[in-house]
Short mmCIF file of C-alpha atoms in Angstrom, two decimals:
data_model
loop_
_atom_site.label_atom_id
_atom_site.label_comp_id
_atom_site.label_asym_id
_atom_site.label_seq_id
_atom_site.Cartn_x
_atom_site.Cartn_y
_atom_site.Cartn_z
CA MET A 292 -72.29 -47.79 95.52
CA LYS A 293 -73.12 -47.63 99.21
CA ARG A 294 -72.42 -44.49 101.23
CA ILE A 295 -71.96 -45.16 104.93
CA TYR A 296 -72.20 -42.18 107.25
CA ILE A 297 -70.23 -43.20 110.33
CA VAL A 298 -70.93 -41.14 113.45
CA ARG A 299 -69.10 -41.34 116.74
CA HIS A 300 -71.55 -41.40 119.66
CA GLY A 301 -72.14 -38.24 121.68
CA GLN A 302 -70.04 -37.43 124.73
CA THR A 303 -70.55 -39.70 127.75
CA TYR A 304 -69.62 -39.25 131.40
CA ILE A 305 -66.60 -41.52 131.01
CA ASN A 306 -65.49 -39.46 128.00
CA ARG A 307 -65.82 -36.34 130.11
CA TYR A 308 -63.72 -37.88 132.89
CA ASN A 309 -61.08 -39.11 130.38
CA LYS A 310 -61.41 -42.80 131.21
CA MET A 311 -61.16 -45.91 129.05
CA GLN A 312 -64.55 -46.86 127.63
CA GLY A 313 -64.74 -49.94 125.46
CA TRP A 314 -67.48 -52.42 126.30
CA CYS A 315 -68.25 -50.66 129.59
CA ASP A 316 -70.97 -48.07 129.08
CA THR A 317 -72.12 -44.77 130.58
CA PRO A 318 -74.97 -42.40 129.62
CA LEU A 319 -74.70 -39.46 127.27
CA THR A 320 -74.06 -36.15 129.00
CA THR A 321 -76.19 -33.11 128.21
CA PRO A 322 -73.52 -31.91 125.71
CA GLY A 323 -73.49 -35.47 124.35
CA ILE A 324 -77.23 -35.35 123.65
CA GLU A 325 -76.84 -31.91 122.08
CA GLY A 326 -73.99 -33.21 119.90
CA ALA A 327 -76.14 -36.12 118.70
CA GLU A 328 -78.91 -33.66 117.86
CA GLU A 329 -76.47 -31.52 115.86
CA ALA A 330 -75.33 -34.59 113.95
CA GLY A 331 -78.98 -35.42 113.29
CA LYS A 332 -79.58 -31.97 111.87
CA ALA A 333 -76.43 -32.15 109.74
CA LEU A 334 -77.59 -35.49 108.27
CA SER A 335 -81.31 -34.69 108.13
CA GLU A 336 -81.48 -34.44 104.33
CA VAL A 337 -79.59 -37.68 103.70
CA PRO A 338 -82.34 -40.21 102.95
CA PHE A 339 -81.12 -43.12 105.03
CA ASP A 340 -82.28 -46.57 103.99
CA ILE A 341 -81.26 -48.19 107.28
CA ALA A 342 -79.70 -47.18 110.61
CA LEU A 343 -77.06 -49.38 112.23
CA SER A 344 -75.27 -48.96 115.53
CA SER A 345 -73.22 -50.68 118.14
CA ASP A 346 -75.45 -52.38 120.69
CA LEU A 347 -73.85 -50.35 123.50
CA LYS A 348 -76.36 -47.85 124.84
CA ARG A 349 -74.33 -44.71 124.17
CA ALA A 350 -74.19 -45.55 120.45
CA SER A 351 -77.76 -46.85 120.24
CA ASP A 352 -79.11 -43.72 121.98
CA THR A 353 -77.10 -41.46 119.65
CA CYS A 354 -78.49 -43.35 116.65
CA GLU A 355 -82.07 -42.93 117.85
CA ILE A 356 -81.55 -39.19 118.31
CA ILE A 357 -80.09 -38.81 114.80
CA MET A 358 -82.96 -40.80 113.31
CA LYS A 359 -85.55 -38.38 114.75
CA TYR A 360 -84.29 -35.65 112.42
CA ASN A 361 -84.01 -37.72 109.25
CA ALA A 362 -86.06 -37.23 106.11
CA ASN A 363 -86.90 -40.96 106.22
CA LYS A 364 -87.55 -41.13 109.96
CA ASP A 365 -90.98 -42.75 109.56
CA GLU A 366 -89.58 -45.69 107.58
CA LEU A 367 -86.15 -46.14 109.16
CA GLN A 368 -85.28 -49.42 110.86
CA HIS A 369 -82.58 -49.42 113.54
CA ILE A 370 -80.40 -52.51 114.01
CA ALA A 371 -78.08 -52.45 117.04
CA SER A 372 -75.33 -55.06 116.73
CA PRO A 373 -72.33 -56.21 118.80
CA PHE A 374 -70.38 -56.34 115.52
CA PHE A 375 -69.95 -52.56 115.76
CA ARG A 376 -68.94 -52.34 119.41
CA GLU A 377 -65.84 -50.49 120.53
CA GLN A 378 -62.52 -52.23 121.06
CA PHE A 379 -62.66 -54.33 124.24
CA TYR A 380 -59.97 -53.05 126.63
CA GLY A 381 -60.23 -55.86 129.18
CA TYR A 382 -58.45 -54.96 132.44
CA PHE A 383 -58.18 -51.32 131.34
CA GLU A 384 -61.95 -50.74 131.11
CA GLY A 385 -62.87 -47.70 133.22
CA MET A 386 -59.24 -46.82 134.06
CA ASP A 387 -57.87 -43.29 133.70
CA SER A 388 -56.95 -43.08 130.02
CA GLU A 389 -53.47 -41.60 130.37
CA MET A 390 -52.52 -44.15 133.03
CA ALA A 391 -53.83 -47.01 130.89
CA TRP A 392 -51.99 -45.92 127.76
CA ARG A 393 -48.74 -45.55 129.73
CA MET A 394 -49.16 -49.13 130.91
CA ILE A 395 -49.89 -50.31 127.36
CA GLY A 396 -47.12 -48.39 125.60
CA GLY A 397 -44.53 -47.95 128.32
CA SER A 398 -42.68 -51.21 127.76
CA HIS A 399 -42.43 -50.27 124.08
CA GLY A 400 -40.99 -46.82 124.78
CA TYR A 401 -44.16 -44.72 124.61
CA GLY A 402 -45.40 -42.50 127.43
CA THR A 403 -48.56 -41.23 125.73
CA ARG A 404 -51.18 -42.52 123.32
CA GLN A 405 -50.49 -39.55 121.02
CA GLU A 406 -46.91 -40.74 120.51
CA MET A 407 -48.08 -44.30 119.96
CA PHE A 408 -50.80 -43.38 117.46
CA ALA A 409 -48.35 -41.18 115.55
CA HIS A 410 -45.72 -43.92 115.11
CA GLU A 411 -47.34 -47.35 115.35
CA SER A 412 -49.98 -49.20 113.36
CA ILE A 413 -53.41 -49.51 114.92
CA ASP A 414 -53.12 -53.31 114.82
CA THR A 415 -49.83 -53.26 116.70
CA ILE A 416 -51.49 -51.13 119.37
CA LYS A 417 -54.40 -53.59 119.61
CA ASP A 418 -51.97 -56.44 120.16
CA TRP A 419 -50.15 -54.42 122.83
CA ILE A 420 -53.43 -53.81 124.68
CA LYS A 421 -53.99 -57.56 125.01
CA GLU A 422 -50.35 -58.13 125.86
CA ALA A 423 -50.45 -55.54 128.69
CA ASP A 424 -53.77 -56.77 130.09
CA PRO A 425 -52.87 -58.99 133.10
CA TYR A 426 -55.86 -61.21 132.25
CA HIS A 427 -55.18 -61.12 128.48
CA GLN A 428 -58.90 -60.73 127.85
CA ALA A 429 -58.69 -57.51 125.82
CA GLU A 430 -59.17 -57.93 122.08
CA ASN A 431 -56.10 -58.17 119.89
CA ALA A 432 -56.11 -57.16 116.23
CA GLU A 433 -57.18 -60.56 114.91
CA GLU A 434 -60.08 -60.90 117.35
CA TYR A 435 -61.22 -57.33 116.75
CA TRP A 436 -61.21 -57.52 112.95
CA VAL A 437 -63.05 -60.85 112.83
CA ARG A 438 -65.90 -59.08 114.64
CA LEU A 439 -65.80 -55.86 112.60
CA ASP A 440 -65.50 -57.74 109.32
CA ASP A 441 -68.70 -59.61 110.18
CA GLY A 442 -70.36 -56.21 110.54
CA PHE A 443 -69.17 -55.01 107.16
CA LYS A 444 -70.19 -58.29 105.57
CA LEU A 445 -73.67 -57.55 106.92
CA ILE A 446 -73.56 -54.10 105.32
CA SER A 447 -72.41 -55.51 101.96
CA GLN A 448 -75.45 -57.82 101.98
CA LEU A 449 -77.99 -55.03 102.49
CA ASP A 450 -79.57 -55.09 99.03
CA GLY A 451 -81.06 -51.78 97.99
CA ALA A 452 -79.51 -49.85 100.87
CA GLU A 453 -77.47 -47.01 99.38
CA ASN A 454 -77.36 -44.51 102.26
CA ILE A 455 -76.53 -46.12 105.58
CA LEU A 456 -76.19 -44.56 109.02
CA LEU A 457 -73.68 -46.29 111.31
CA VAL A 458 -73.14 -45.05 114.86
CA THR A 459 -70.08 -46.50 116.55
CA HIS A 460 -67.06 -45.54 118.69
CA GLY A 461 -63.87 -43.50 118.66
CA PHE A 462 -61.18 -46.20 118.57
CA THR A 463 -63.26 -48.17 116.09
CA ILE A 464 -63.47 -45.16 113.78
CA ARG A 465 -59.71 -44.67 114.15
CA SER A 466 -59.30 -48.33 113.18
CA LEU A 467 -61.40 -47.81 110.05
CA TRP A 468 -59.42 -44.69 109.18
CA TYR A 469 -56.20 -46.69 109.42
CA ARG A 470 -57.42 -49.63 107.36
CA TYR A 471 -59.44 -47.85 104.68
CA GLY A 472 -58.31 -44.21 104.68
CA ASP A 473 -55.56 -42.69 102.58
CA HIS A 474 -53.03 -41.73 105.28
CA ILE A 475 -55.62 -40.21 107.59
CA PRO A 476 -53.77 -39.02 110.72
CA LEU A 477 -54.84 -40.89 113.85
CA VAL A 478 -54.05 -37.91 116.08
CA PRO A 479 -56.31 -36.19 116.91
CA GLY A 480 -58.99 -38.85 116.81
CA PRO A 481 -62.66 -38.47 115.86
CA LYS A 482 -64.62 -35.97 117.90
CA ASN A 483 -67.81 -37.00 119.67
CA ALA A 484 -70.74 -36.81 117.22
CA SER A 485 -68.39 -36.27 114.26
CA ILE A 486 -69.16 -37.72 110.84
CA THR A 487 -66.90 -39.92 108.70
CA ILE A 488 -68.04 -40.83 105.19
CA MET A 489 -67.18 -44.24 103.77
CA THR A 490 -68.00 -45.62 100.34
CA MET A 491 -68.37 -49.30 99.44
CA SER A 492 -68.43 -50.34 95.78
CA GLU A 493 -70.37 -53.31 94.41
CA LYS A 494 -67.04 -55.17 94.28
CA GLY A 495 -66.49 -54.48 97.98
CA GLU A 496 -63.84 -51.78 97.57
CA ILE A 497 -63.96 -49.45 100.59
CA LYS A 498 -62.70 -45.88 100.75
CA ILE A 499 -62.96 -43.00 103.22
CA PRO A 500 -63.06 -39.67 101.36
CA LYS A 501 -64.09 -37.47 104.32
CA TRP A 502 -63.62 -37.69 108.08
CA ASN A 503 -64.12 -35.89 111.38
CA LEU A 504 -66.82 -33.60 109.96
CA MET A 505 -69.21 -31.68 112.18
CA HIS A 506 -71.23 -30.48 109.16
CA LEU A 507 -71.69 -31.84 105.65
#
């Protein structure tokens, strides 16, 4: 049985300004660094066998901070991979979040993301993002899951790795909640530096028993 400790990266400047942040990247704020340190302390006694993260700097930096506090810090290897990147929002990257979500959901009768997340599937929302993007370059559900599934195939092939750190992103964690959780509410979403625990059996069965934790 593998236990995957999924952490959302610490707060960034774009998070603070409430803008869309998918593949675009901004640095961690001072509270973001402090949040990563708190996550590191909360996970310090979990003997990680490997540390994985998105290759975006905000996630990679958060991972490195968490690793500094870990019981296995001297042996830990960090692999940063595009498999674990955030959803790509295309045209909406860097836009004010509320404005972007109104553009994405408005033609379907939704004025806010909260309403959308409460009533629609995450995959429907992904498809609507691509549909609303004038360039149609944002990821839809199929494109997104091909990428994420490659990441989880990588995890399943990590022989001998039982405790795995994975630092990724808010909409990605919501996506995992939706696919593998037992009716986990998508509103509110994961907090910056929060911890979600996922288990993966030898047969590949995935479950999420705990989510949005700030302490173990």
